Amino acid sequence: MIDPAVFDPSAISDEIRGQNAEIVAKLAALPDPMSVPPALVRERRRQGLGPFPQMPSSSRARTIAIDGPAGPIPLRIIAPDNPRGVYLHIHGGGWTWGTADEQDPWLDRLAERCGLTVVSVEYRLAPEDPYPAAPDDCEAAALWLLRGMEGRFGTTRLFIGGESAGAHLSAVTILRLRDRHGLTPFRGANLFAGCYDLSLTPSVRQWGAERLILNTNDVRVFADNFCGQAPDRRDPDISPLYADLSGLPPALFSVGTQDMLLDDSLFMASRWAAAGNRTDLALWSGGCHVFIRFDSGLSEQALSRIDGFIEGL
């Protein structure tokens, strides 16, 4: 069983306790991001005015475009010399914000430490393009990689992963490749702080108004944006928590104990394991939603755990 000590307030370091307090204070002083158009929030994020600090761009990143179901899909590629694998990355942002170039240092790290060519998908965003737009784009990117990655990158060793909405879309992509194409190509899945139930888990519903990166209303709005007119939010293609999870790759589920999406990872990891799949669950005391976006000792521990998971497959 999970060690309850990880949830004890005394397990939270002074560094993380102070960092969380700064985040709450900063966001409380800003306008409610759900009260303004998504396009404006996206622009503010590009200026470093969102909840997360800006990350520097990689000097070795390049962007190509592939054919998608509704037009070209940009892919941001960061490649090491002589790659030993490929990592299909799907960014977060509540299916509404976020871009493929917002987290280059993470992708550089995977290239350097794990020898992976990282391919990050610039999928269509909601509410302008609701379900199934984003999953369709991610599925198309995965199929493109499978068709050509050995010739282009010299390897067939394939991983997938993402953060928050990106972890959700990674799980959906894994399931689509299995169910629609009979393909199980991924060596492993790195799923960080995902939202796997768009009807909302108890930890989301009970969180309340405090915005430690997110609050309850934020996730409700994000889910509304993504789902659009979809009639059943527990359709496994929307909420992968309700899918048949048999025959899936090893997965590392990571989440902080102060992340309002905590239940999503607890529930999904349990179902992943119960379906007979190798499952690692990393719980980080005091970590907020996608806390690895902030420099801290806890972030380095979590990122090193990801490195070790990938290197062990």
mmCIF file with all atom_site columns, N, CA and C in Angstrom, residues 178-249:
data_model
loop_
_atom_site.group_PDB
_atom_site.id
_atom_site.type_symbol
_atom_site.label_atom_id
_atom_site.label_alt_id
_atom_site.label_comp_id
_atom_site.label_asym_id
_atom_site.label_entity_id
_atom_site.label_seq_id
_atom_site.pdbx_PDB_ins_code
_atom_site.Cartn_x
_atom_site.Cartn_y
_atom_site.Cartn_z
_atom_site.occupancy
_atom_site.B_iso_or_equiv
_atom_site.pdbx_formal_charge
_atom_site.auth_seq_id
_atom_site.auth_comp_id
_atom_site.auth_asym_id
_atom_site.auth_atom_id
_atom_site.pdbx_PDB_model_num
ATOM 1   N N  . ARG A 1 178 ? -3.750  1.125  -29.824 1.00 0.00 ? 178 ARG A N  1
ATOM 2   C CA . ARG A 1 178 ? -4.110  -0.275 -29.577 1.00 0.00 ? 178 ARG A CA 1
ATOM 3   C C  . ARG A 1 178 ? -5.461  -0.616 -30.185 1.00 0.00 ? 178 ARG A C  1
ATOM 4   N N  . ASP A 1 179 ? -6.477  0.216  -29.934 1.00 0.00 ? 179 ASP A N  1
ATOM 5   C CA . ASP A 1 179 ? -7.848  -0.143 -30.285 1.00 0.00 ? 179 ASP A CA 1
ATOM 6   C C  . ASP A 1 179 ? -8.191  0.127  -31.742 1.00 0.00 ? 179 ASP A C  1
ATOM 7   N N  . ARG A 1 180 ? -7.602  1.170  -32.333 1.00 0.00 ? 180 ARG A N  1
ATOM 8   C CA . ARG A 1 180 ? -7.940  1.520  -33.718 1.00 0.00 ? 180 ARG A CA 1
ATOM 9   C C  . ARG A 1 180 ? -6.986  0.913  -34.733 1.00 0.00 ? 180 ARG A C  1
ATOM 10  N N  . HIS A 1 181 ? -5.754  0.611  -34.294 1.00 0.00 ? 181 HIS A N  1
ATOM 11  C CA . HIS A 1 181 ? -4.735  0.188  -35.257 1.00 0.00 ? 181 HIS A CA 1
ATOM 12  C C  . HIS A 1 181 ? -4.051  -1.119 -34.876 1.00 0.00 ? 181 HIS A C  1
ATOM 13  N N  . GLY A 1 182 ? -4.407  -1.698 -33.725 1.00 0.00 ? 182 GLY A N  1
ATOM 14  C CA . GLY A 1 182 ? -3.773  -2.935 -33.292 1.00 0.00 ? 182 GLY A CA 1
ATOM 15  C C  . GLY A 1 182 ? -2.301  -2.787 -32.991 1.00 0.00 ? 182 GLY A C  1
ATOM 16  N N  . LEU A 1 183 ? -1.886  -1.605 -32.543 1.00 0.00 ? 183 LEU A N  1
ATOM 17  C CA . LEU A 1 183 ? -0.482  -1.306 -32.329 1.00 0.00 ? 183 LEU A CA 1
ATOM 18  C C  . LEU A 1 183 ? -0.198  -1.067 -30.848 1.00 0.00 ? 183 LEU A C  1
ATOM 19  N N  . THR A 1 184 ? 0.871   -1.661 -30.359 1.00 0.00 ? 184 THR A N  1
ATOM 20  C CA . THR A 1 184 ? 1.338   -1.420 -28.985 1.00 0.00 ? 184 THR A CA 1
ATOM 21  C C  . THR A 1 184 ? 2.837   -1.121 -29.035 1.00 0.00 ? 184 THR A C  1
ATOM 22  N N  . PRO A 1 185 ? 3.209   0.040  -29.580 1.00 0.00 ? 185 PRO A N  1
ATOM 23  C CA . PRO A 1 185 ? 4.610   0.296  -29.915 1.00 0.00 ? 185 PRO A CA 1
ATOM 24  C C  . PRO A 1 185 ? 5.452   0.929  -28.814 1.00 0.00 ? 185 PRO A C  1
ATOM 25  N N  . PHE A 1 186 ? 4.835   1.376  -27.718 1.00 0.00 ? 186 PHE A N  1
ATOM 26  C CA . PHE A 1 186 ? 5.571   2.203  -26.766 1.00 0.00 ? 186 PHE A CA 1
ATOM 27  C C  . PHE A 1 186 ? 6.318   1.342  -25.747 1.00 0.00 ? 186 PHE A C  1
ATOM 28  N N  . ARG A 1 187 ? 7.599   1.689  -25.557 1.00 0.00 ? 187 ARG A N  1
ATOM 29  C CA . ARG A 1 187 ? 8.420   1.001  -24.558 1.00 0.00 ? 187 ARG A CA 1
ATOM 30  C C  . ARG A 1 187 ? 8.003   1.398  -23.144 1.00 0.00 ? 187 ARG A C  1
ATOM 31  N N  . GLY A 1 188 ? 7.527   2.633  -22.977 1.00 0.00 ? 188 GLY A N  1
ATOM 32  C CA . GLY A 1 188 ? 7.099   3.109  -21.673 1.00 0.00 ? 188 GLY A CA 1
ATOM 33  C C  . GLY A 1 188 ? 6.359   4.418  -21.804 1.00 0.00 ? 188 GLY A C  1
ATOM 34  N N  . ALA A 1 189 ? 5.617   4.774  -20.747 1.00 0.00 ? 189 ALA A N  1
ATOM 35  C CA . ALA A 1 189 ? 4.832   6.005  -20.717 1.00 0.00 ? 189 ALA A CA 1
ATOM 36  C C  . ALA A 1 189 ? 5.170   6.784  -19.446 1.00 0.00 ? 189 ALA A C  1
ATOM 37  N N  . ASN A 1 190 ? 5.510   8.057  -19.615 1.00 0.00 ? 190 ASN A N  1
ATOM 38  C CA . ASN A 1 190 ? 5.842   8.942  -18.508 1.00 0.00 ? 190 ASN A CA 1
ATOM 39  C C  . ASN A 1 190 ? 4.677   9.921  -18.330 1.00 0.00 ? 190 ASN A C  1
ATOM 40  N N  . LEU A 1 191 ? 3.842   9.679  -17.320 1.00 0.00 ? 191 LEU A N  1
ATOM 41  C CA . LEU A 1 191 ? 2.573   10.399 -17.178 1.00 0.00 ? 191 LEU A CA 1
ATOM 42  C C  . LEU A 1 191 ? 2.610   11.235 -15.900 1.00 0.00 ? 191 LEU A C  1
ATOM 43  N N  . PHE A 1 192 ? 2.750   12.551 -16.059 1.00 0.00 ? 192 PHE A N  1
ATOM 44  C CA . PHE A 1 192 ? 2.966   13.443 -14.923 1.00 0.00 ? 192 PHE A CA 1
ATOM 45  C C  . PHE A 1 192 ? 1.708   14.272 -14.661 1.00 0.00 ? 192 PHE A C  1
ATOM 46  N N  . ALA A 1 193 ? 1.092   14.056 -13.509 1.00 0.00 ? 193 ALA A N  1
ATOM 47  C CA . ALA A 1 193 ? -0.016  14.896 -13.021 1.00 0.00 ? 193 ALA A CA 1
ATOM 48  C C  . ALA A 1 193 ? -1.158  14.987 -14.022 1.00 0.00 ? 193 ALA A C  1
ATOM 49  N N  . GLY A 1 194 ? -1.561  13.848 -14.567 1.00 0.00 ? 194 GLY A N  1
ATOM 50  C CA . GLY A 1 194 ? -2.602  13.840 -15.588 1.00 0.00 ? 194 GLY A CA 1
ATOM 51  C C  . GLY A 1 194 ? -4.005  13.986 -15.031 1.00 0.00 ? 194 GLY A C  1
ATOM 52  N N  . CYS A 1 195 ? -4.906  14.374 -15.929 1.00 0.00 ? 195 CYS A N  1
ATOM 53  C CA . CYS A 1 195 ? -6.348  14.424 -15.636 1.00 0.00 ? 195 CYS A CA 1
ATOM 54  C C  . CYS A 1 195 ? -6.992  13.320 -16.468 1.00 0.00 ? 195 CYS A C  1
ATOM 55  N N  . TYR A 1 196 ? -7.423  12.239 -15.813 1.00 0.00 ? 196 TYR A N  1
ATOM 56  C CA . TYR A 1 196 ? -7.886  11.062 -16.537 1.00 0.00 ? 196 TYR A CA 1
ATOM 57  C C  . TYR A 1 196 ? -9.389  10.845 -16.456 1.00 0.00 ? 196 TYR A C  1
ATOM 58  N N  . ASP A 1 197 ? -10.090 11.686 -15.707 1.00 0.00 ? 197 ASP A N  1
ATOM 59  C CA . ASP A 1 197 ? -11.542 11.588 -15.561 1.00 0.00 ? 197 ASP A CA 1
ATOM 60  C C  . ASP A 1 197 ? -12.132 12.981 -15.734 1.00 0.00 ? 197 ASP A C  1
ATOM 61  N N  . LEU A 1 198 ? -12.706 13.249 -16.914 1.00 0.00 ? 198 LEU A N  1
ATOM 62  C CA . LEU A 1 198 ? -13.223 14.590 -17.182 1.00 0.00 ? 198 LEU A CA 1
ATOM 63  C C  . LEU A 1 198 ? -14.610 14.815 -16.602 1.00 0.00 ? 198 LEU A C  1
ATOM 64  N N  . SER A 1 199 ? -15.145 13.796 -15.906 1.00 0.00 ? 199 SER A N  1
ATOM 65  C CA . SER A 1 199 ? -16.324 14.037 -15.070 1.00 0.00 ? 199 SER A CA 1
ATOM 66  C C  . SER A 1 199 ? -15.902 14.507 -13.676 1.00 0.00 ? 199 SER A C  1
ATOM 67  N N  . LEU A 1 200 ? -14.613 14.556 -13.426 1.00 0.00 ? 200 LEU A N  1
ATOM 68  C CA . LEU A 1 200 ? -13.935 15.121 -12.255 1.00 0.00 ? 200 LEU A CA 1
ATOM 69  C C  . LEU A 1 200 ? -13.914 14.160 -11.057 1.00 0.00 ? 200 LEU A C  1
ATOM 70  N N  . THR A 1 201 ? -12.702 13.880 -10.598 1.00 0.00 ? 201 THR A N  1
ATOM 71  C CA . THR A 1 201 ? -12.477 13.020 -9.445  1.00 0.00 ? 201 THR A CA 1
ATOM 72  C C  . THR A 1 201 ? -12.759 13.789 -8.146  1.00 0.00 ? 201 THR A C  1
ATOM 73  N N  . PRO A 1 202 ? -12.878 13.069 -7.017  1.00 0.00 ? 202 PRO A N  1
ATOM 74  C CA . PRO A 1 202 ? -13.169 13.743 -5.755  1.00 0.00 ? 202 PRO A CA 1
ATOM 75  C C  . PRO A 1 202 ? -12.154 14.818 -5.371  1.00 0.00 ? 202 PRO A C  1
ATOM 76  N N  . SER A 1 203 ? -10.867 14.565 -5.598  1.00 0.00 ? 203 SER A N  1
ATOM 77  C CA . SER A 1 203 ? -9.877  15.572 -5.197  1.00 0.00 ? 203 SER A CA 1
ATOM 78  C C  . SER A 1 203 ? -10.049 16.878 -5.960  1.00 0.00 ? 203 SER A C  1
ATOM 79  N N  . VAL A 1 204 ? -10.531 16.799 -7.199  1.00 0.00 ? 204 VAL A N  1
ATOM 80  C CA . VAL A 1 204 ? -10.805 18.009 -7.969  1.00 0.00 ? 204 VAL A CA 1
ATOM 81  C C  . VAL A 1 204 ? -12.055 18.701 -7.438  1.00 0.00 ? 204 VAL A C  1
ATOM 82  N N  . ARG A 1 205 ? -13.097 17.930 -7.243  1.00 0.00 ? 205 ARG A N  1
ATOM 83  C CA . ARG A 1 205 ? -14.374 18.510 -6.802  1.00 0.00 ? 205 ARG A CA 1
ATOM 84  C C  . ARG A 1 205 ? -14.269 19.148 -5.419  1.00 0.00 ? 205 ARG A C  1
ATOM 85  N N  . GLN A 1 206 ? -13.452 18.578 -4.555  1.00 0.00 ? 206 GLN A N  1
ATOM 86  C CA . GLN A 1 206 ? -13.383 19.033 -3.174  1.00 0.00 ? 206 GLN A CA 1
ATOM 87  C C  . GLN A 1 206 ? -12.317 20.099 -2.923  1.00 0.00 ? 206 GLN A C  1
ATOM 88  N N  . TRP A 1 207 ? -11.535 20.427 -3.920  1.00 0.00 ? 207 TRP A N  1
ATOM 89  C CA . TRP A 1 207 ? -10.402 21.334 -3.709  1.00 0.00 ? 207 TRP A CA 1
ATOM 90  C C  . TRP A 1 207 ? -10.857 22.732 -3.287  1.00 0.00 ? 207 TRP A C  1
ATOM 91  N N  . GLY A 1 208 ? -11.770 23.325 -4.049  1.00 0.00 ? 208 GLY A N  1
ATOM 92  C CA . GLY A 1 208 ? -12.252 24.661 -3.710  1.00 0.00 ? 208 GLY A CA 1
ATOM 93  C C  . GLY A 1 208 ? -11.630 25.763 -4.549  1.00 0.00 ? 208 GLY A C  1
ATOM 94  N N  . ALA A 1 209 ? -11.584 26.971 -3.997  1.00 0.00 ? 209 ALA A N  1
ATOM 95  C CA . ALA A 1 209 ? -11.241 28.166 -4.772  1.00 0.00 ? 209 ALA A CA 1
ATOM 96  C C  . ALA A 1 209 ? -9.762  28.519 -4.743  1.00 0.00 ? 209 ALA A C  1
ATOM 97  N N  . GLU A 1 210 ? -9.007  28.017 -3.761  1.00 0.00 ? 210 GLU A N  1
ATOM 98  C CA . GLU A 1 210 ? -7.591  28.394 -3.699  1.00 0.00 ? 210 GLU A CA 1
ATOM 99  C C  . GLU A 1 210 ? -6.871  27.938 -4.952  1.00 0.00 ? 210 GLU A C  1
ATOM 100 N N  . ARG A 1 211 ? -6.124  28.841 -5.556  1.00 0.00 ? 211 ARG A N  1
ATOM 101 C CA . ARG A 1 211 ? -5.463  28.529 -6.824  1.00 0.00 ? 211 ARG A CA 1
ATOM 102 C C  . ARG A 1 211 ? -3.980  28.239 -6.578  1.00 0.00 ? 211 ARG A C  1
ATOM 103 N N  . LEU A 1 212 ? -3.669  26.982 -6.262  1.00 0.00 ? 212 LEU A N  1
ATOM 104 C CA . LEU A 1 212 ? -2.285  26.517 -6.215  1.00 0.00 ? 212 LEU A CA 1
ATOM 105 C C  . LEU A 1 212 ? -1.996  25.939 -7.600  1.00 0.00 ? 212 LEU A C  1
ATOM 106 N N  . ILE A 1 213 ? -1.748  26.809 -8.542  1.00 0.00 ? 213 ILE A N  1
ATOM 107 C CA . ILE A 1 213 ? -1.723  26.595 -9.993  1.00 0.00 ? 213 ILE A CA 1
ATOM 108 C C  . ILE A 1 213 ? -3.148  26.489 -10.526 1.00 0.00 ? 213 ILE A C  1
ATOM 109 N N  . LEU A 1 214 ? -3.944  25.559 -9.988  1.00 0.00 ? 214 LEU A N  1
ATOM 110 C CA . LEU A 1 214 ? -5.318  25.339 -10.438 1.00 0.00 ? 214 LEU A CA 1
ATOM 111 C C  . LEU A 1 214 ? -6.271  25.369 -9.255  1.00 0.00 ? 214 LEU A C  1
ATOM 112 N N  . ASN A 1 215 ? -7.549  25.608 -9.547  1.00 0.00 ? 215 ASN A N  1
ATOM 113 C CA . ASN A 1 215 ? -8.588  25.355 -8.556  1.00 0.00 ? 215 ASN A CA 1
ATOM 114 C C  . ASN A 1 215 ? -9.725  24.580 -9.219  1.00 0.00 ? 215 ASN A C  1
ATOM 115 N N  . THR A 1 216 ? -10.767 24.294 -8.441  1.00 0.00 ? 216 THR A N  1
ATOM 116 C CA . THR A 1 216 ? -11.848 23.441 -8.953  1.00 0.00 ? 216 THR A CA 1
ATOM 117 C C  . THR A 1 216 ? -12.498 24.041 -10.189 1.00 0.00 ? 216 THR A C  1
ATOM 118 N N  . ASN A 1 217 ? -12.790 25.330 -10.163 1.00 0.00 ? 217 ASN A N  1
ATOM 119 C CA . ASN A 1 217 ? -13.458 25.936 -11.319 1.00 0.00 ? 217 ASN A CA 1
ATOM 120 C C  . ASN A 1 217 ? -12.570 25.894 -12.558 1.00 0.00 ? 217 ASN A C  1
ATOM 121 N N  . ASP A 1 218 ? -11.263 26.069 -12.392 1.00 0.00 ? 218 ASP A N  1
ATOM 122 C CA . ASP A 1 218 ? -10.356 26.010 -13.541 1.00 0.00 ? 218 ASP A CA 1
ATOM 123 C C  . ASP A 1 218 ? -10.497 24.678 -14.271 1.00 0.00 ? 218 ASP A C  1
ATOM 124 N N  . VAL A 1 219 ? -10.475 23.581 -13.516 1.00 0.00 ? 219 VAL A N  1
ATOM 125 C CA . VAL A 1 219 ? -10.535 22.265 -14.159 1.00 0.00 ? 219 VAL A CA 1
ATOM 126 C C  . VAL A 1 219 ? -11.908 22.044 -14.796 1.00 0.00 ? 219 VAL A C  1
ATOM 127 N N  . ARG A 1 220 ? -12.957 22.549 -14.149 1.00 0.00 ? 220 ARG A N  1
ATOM 128 C CA . ARG A 1 220 ? -14.290 22.448 -14.760 1.00 0.00 ? 220 ARG A CA 1
ATOM 129 C C  . ARG A 1 220 ? -14.321 23.160 -16.114 1.00 0.00 ? 220 ARG A C  1
ATOM 130 N N  . VAL A 1 221 ? -13.758 24.360 -16.157 1.00 0.00 ? 221 VAL A N  1
ATOM 131 C CA . VAL A 1 221 ? -13.760 25.114 -17.418 1.00 0.00 ? 221 VAL A CA 1
ATOM 132 C C  . VAL A 1 221 ? -12.909 24.413 -18.461 1.00 0.00 ? 221 VAL A C  1
ATOM 133 N N  . PHE A 1 222 ? -11.742 23.935 -18.073 1.00 0.00 ? 222 PHE A N  1
ATOM 134 C CA . PHE A 1 222 ? -10.902 23.209 -19.020 1.00 0.00 ? 222 PHE A CA 1
ATOM 135 C C  . PHE A 1 222 ? -11.642 21.994 -19.580 1.00 0.00 ? 222 PHE A C  1
ATOM 136 N N  . ALA A 1 223 ? -12.312 21.239 -18.713 1.00 0.00 ? 223 ALA A N  1
ATOM 137 C CA . ALA A 1 223 ? -13.047 20.065 -19.174 1.00 0.00 ? 223 ALA A CA 1
ATOM 138 C C  . ALA A 1 223 ? -14.165 20.457 -20.124 1.00 0.00 ? 223 ALA A C  1
ATOM 139 N N  . ASP A 1 224 ? -14.871 21.554 -19.807 1.00 0.00 ? 224 ASP A N  1
ATOM 140 C CA . ASP A 1 224 ? -15.924 22.047 -20.708 1.00 0.00 ? 224 ASP A CA 1
ATOM 141 C C  . ASP A 1 224 ? -15.333 22.422 -22.061 1.00 0.00 ? 224 ASP A C  1
ATOM 142 N N  . ASN A 1 225 ? -14.187 23.108 -22.032 1.00 0.00 ? 225 ASN A N  1
ATOM 143 C CA . ASN A 1 225 ? -13.544 23.522 -23.283 1.00 0.00 ? 225 ASN A CA 1
ATOM 144 C C  . ASN A 1 225 ? -13.197 22.307 -24.137 1.00 0.00 ? 225 ASN A C  1
ATOM 145 N N  . PHE A 1 226 ? -12.595 21.312 -23.503 1.00 0.00 ? 226 PHE A N  1
ATOM 146 C CA . PHE A 1 226 ? -12.148 20.145 -24.254 1.00 0.00 ? 226 PHE A CA 1
ATOM 147 C C  . PHE A 1 226 ? -13.320 19.322 -24.771 1.00 0.00 ? 226 PHE A C  1
ATOM 148 N N  . CYS A 1 227 ? -14.297 19.070 -23.908 1.00 0.00 ? 227 CYS A N  1
ATOM 149 C CA . CYS A 1 227 ? -15.381 18.156 -24.262 1.00 0.00 ? 227 CYS A CA 1
ATOM 150 C C  . CYS A 1 227 ? -16.350 18.749 -25.277 1.00 0.00 ? 227 CYS A C  1
ATOM 151 N N  . GLY A 1 228 ? -16.533 20.068 -25.264 1.00 0.00 ? 228 GLY A N  1
ATOM 152 C CA . GLY A 1 228 ? -17.466 20.667 -26.211 1.00 0.00 ? 228 GLY A CA 1
ATOM 153 C C  . GLY A 1 228 ? -18.841 20.054 -26.087 1.00 0.00 ? 228 GLY A C  1
ATOM 154 N N  . GLN A 1 229 ? -19.347 19.521 -27.176 1.00 0.00 ? 229 GLN A N  1
ATOM 155 C CA . GLN A 1 229 ? -20.692 18.936 -27.207 1.00 0.00 ? 229 GLN A CA 1
ATOM 156 C C  . GLN A 1 229 ? -20.690 17.425 -26.992 1.00 0.00 ? 229 GLN A C  1
ATOM 157 N N  . ALA A 1 230 ? -19.560 16.859 -26.602 1.00 0.00 ? 230 ALA A N  1
ATOM 158 C CA . ALA A 1 230 ? -19.506 15.409 -26.388 1.00 0.00 ? 230 ALA A CA 1
ATOM 159 C C  . ALA A 1 230 ? -20.516 15.002 -25.316 1.00 0.00 ? 230 ALA A C  1
ATOM 160 N N  . PRO A 1 231 ? -21.368 14.026 -25.581 1.00 0.00 ? 231 PRO A N  1
ATOM 161 C CA . PRO A 1 231 ? -22.459 13.725 -24.647 1.00 0.00 ? 231 PRO A CA 1
ATOM 162 C C  . PRO A 1 231 ? -22.042 12.931 -23.419 1.00 0.00 ? 231 PRO A C  1
ATOM 163 N N  . ASP A 1 232 ? -20.959 12.162 -23.493 1.00 0.00 ? 232 ASP A N  1
ATOM 164 C CA . ASP A 1 232 ? -20.598 11.259 -22.405 1.00 0.00 ? 232 ASP A CA 1
ATOM 165 C C  . ASP A 1 232 ? -19.159 11.505 -21.991 1.00 0.00 ? 232 ASP A C  1
ATOM 166 N N  . ARG A 1 233 ? -18.951 12.163 -20.871 1.00 0.00 ? 233 ARG A N  1
ATOM 167 C CA . ARG A 1 233 ? -17.598 12.497 -20.437 1.00 0.00 ? 233 ARG A CA 1
ATOM 168 C C  . ARG A 1 233 ? -16.860 11.303 -19.848 1.00 0.00 ? 233 ARG A C  1
ATOM 169 N N  . ARG A 1 234 ? -17.560 10.189 -19.667 1.00 0.00 ? 234 ARG A N  1
ATOM 170 C CA . ARG A 1 234 ? -16.888 8.967  -19.239 1.00 0.00 ? 234 ARG A CA 1
ATOM 171 C C  . ARG A 1 234 ? -16.636 8.006  -20.400 1.00 0.00 ? 234 ARG A C  1
ATOM 172 N N  . ASP A 1 235 ? -16.832 8.472  -21.609 1.00 0.00 ? 235 ASP A N  1
ATOM 173 C CA . ASP A 1 235 ? -16.382 7.727  -22.782 1.00 0.00 ? 235 ASP A CA 1
ATOM 174 C C  . ASP A 1 235 ? -14.870 7.530  -22.629 1.00 0.00 ? 235 ASP A C  1
ATOM 175 N N  . PRO A 1 236 ? -14.370 6.295  -22.756 1.00 0.00 ? 236 PRO A N  1
ATOM 176 C CA . PRO A 1 236 ? -12.941 6.063  -22.548 1.00 0.00 ? 236 PRO A CA 1
ATOM 177 C C  . PRO A 1 236 ? -12.029 6.891  -23.447 1.00 0.00 ? 236 PRO A C  1
ATOM 178 N N  . ASP A 1 237 ? -12.531 7.341  -24.606 1.00 0.00 ? 237 ASP A N  1
ATOM 179 C CA . ASP A 1 237 ? -11.711 8.169  -25.480 1.00 0.00 ? 237 ASP A CA 1
ATOM 180 C C  . ASP A 1 237 ? -11.599 9.598  -24.939 1.00 0.00 ? 237 ASP A C  1
ATOM 181 N N  . ILE A 1 238 ? -12.457 9.951  -23.994 1.00 0.00 ? 238 ILE A N  1
ATOM 182 C CA . ILE A 1 238 ? -12.404 11.253 -23.326 1.00 0.00 ? 238 ILE A CA 1
ATOM 183 C C  . ILE A 1 238 ? -11.794 11.113 -21.938 1.00 0.00 ? 238 ILE A C  1
ATOM 184 N N  . SER A 1 239 ? -12.233 10.105 -21.200 1.00 0.00 ? 239 SER A N  1
ATOM 185 C CA . SER A 1 239 ? -11.740 9.846  -19.844 1.00 0.00 ? 239 SER A CA 1
ATOM 186 C C  . SER A 1 239 ? -11.116 8.457  -19.805 1.00 0.00 ? 239 SER A C  1
ATOM 187 N N  . PRO A 1 240 ? -9.809  8.354  -20.042 1.00 0.00 ? 240 PRO A N  1
ATOM 188 C CA . PRO A 1 240 ? -9.189  7.025  -20.153 1.00 0.00 ? 240 PRO A CA 1
ATOM 189 C C  . PRO A 1 240 ? -9.211  6.217  -18.868 1.00 0.00 ? 240 PRO A C  1
ATOM 190 N N  . LEU A 1 241 ? -9.557  6.823  -17.735 1.00 0.00 ? 241 LEU A N  1
ATOM 191 C CA . LEU A 1 241 ? -9.717  6.059  -16.502 1.00 0.00 ? 241 LEU A CA 1
ATOM 192 C C  . LEU A 1 241 ? -10.734 4.935  -16.676 1.00 0.00 ? 241 LEU A C  1
ATOM 193 N N  . TYR A 1 242 ? -11.700 5.118  -17.579 1.00 0.00 ? 242 TYR A N  1
ATOM 194 C CA . TYR A 1 242 ? -12.784 4.155  -17.756 1.00 0.00 ? 242 TYR A CA 1
ATOM 195 C C  . TYR A 1 242 ? -12.519 3.162  -18.893 1.00 0.00 ? 242 TYR A C  1
ATOM 196 N N  . ALA A 1 243 ? -11.325 3.183  -19.445 1.00 0.00 ? 243 ALA A N  1
ATOM 197 C CA . ALA A 1 243 ? -10.995 2.293  -20.559 1.00 0.00 ? 243 ALA A CA 1
ATOM 198 C C  . ALA A 1 243 ? -10.584 0.908  -20.076 1.00 0.00 ? 243 ALA A C  1
ATOM 199 N N  . ASP A 1 244 ? -10.604 -0.050 -20.986 1.00 0.00 ? 244 ASP A N  1
ATOM 200 C CA . ASP A 1 244 ? -9.935  -1.329 -20.789 1.00 0.00 ? 244 ASP A CA 1
ATOM 201 C C  . ASP A 1 244 ? -8.441  -1.040 -20.869 1.00 0.00 ? 244 ASP A C  1
ATOM 202 N N  . LEU A 1 245 ? -7.728  -1.253 -19.787 1.00 0.00 ? 245 LEU A N  1
ATOM 203 C CA . LEU A 1 245 ? -6.312  -0.883 -19.725 1.00 0.00 ? 245 LEU A CA 1
ATOM 204 C C  . LEU A 1 245 ? -5.375  -2.079 -19.866 1.00 0.00 ? 245 LEU A C  1
ATOM 205 N N  . SER A 1 246 ? -5.873  -3.160 -20.381 1.00 0.00 ? 246 SER A N  1
ATOM 206 C CA . SER A 1 246 ? -5.025  -4.351 -20.521 1.00 0.00 ? 246 SER A CA 1
ATOM 207 C C  . SER A 1 246 ? -4.055  -4.192 -21.689 1.00 0.00 ? 246 SER A C  1
ATOM 208 N N  . GLY A 1 247 ? -2.906  -4.830 -21.553 1.00 0.00 ? 247 GLY A N  1
ATOM 209 C CA . GLY A 1 247 ? -1.935  -4.871 -22.639 1.00 0.00 ? 247 GLY A CA 1
ATOM 210 C C  . GLY A 1 247 ? -1.255  -3.556 -22.930 1.00 0.00 ? 247 GLY A C  1
ATOM 211 N N  . LEU A 1 248 ? -1.025  -2.744 -21.905 1.00 0.00 ? 248 LEU A N  1
ATOM 212 C CA . LEU A 1 248 ? -0.422  -1.426 -22.092 1.00 0.00 ? 248 LEU A CA 1
ATOM 213 C C  . LEU A 1 248 ? 1.024   -1.417 -21.598 1.00 0.00 ? 248 LEU A C  1
ATOM 214 N N  . PRO A 1 249 ? 1.812   -0.431 -21.983 1.00 0.00 ? 249 PRO A N  1
ATOM 215 C CA . PRO A 1 249 ? 3.234   -0.431 -21.636 1.00 0.00 ? 249 PRO A CA 1
ATOM 216 C C  . PRO A 1 249 ? 3.476   -0.077 -20.173 1.00 0.00 ? 249 PRO A C  1
#
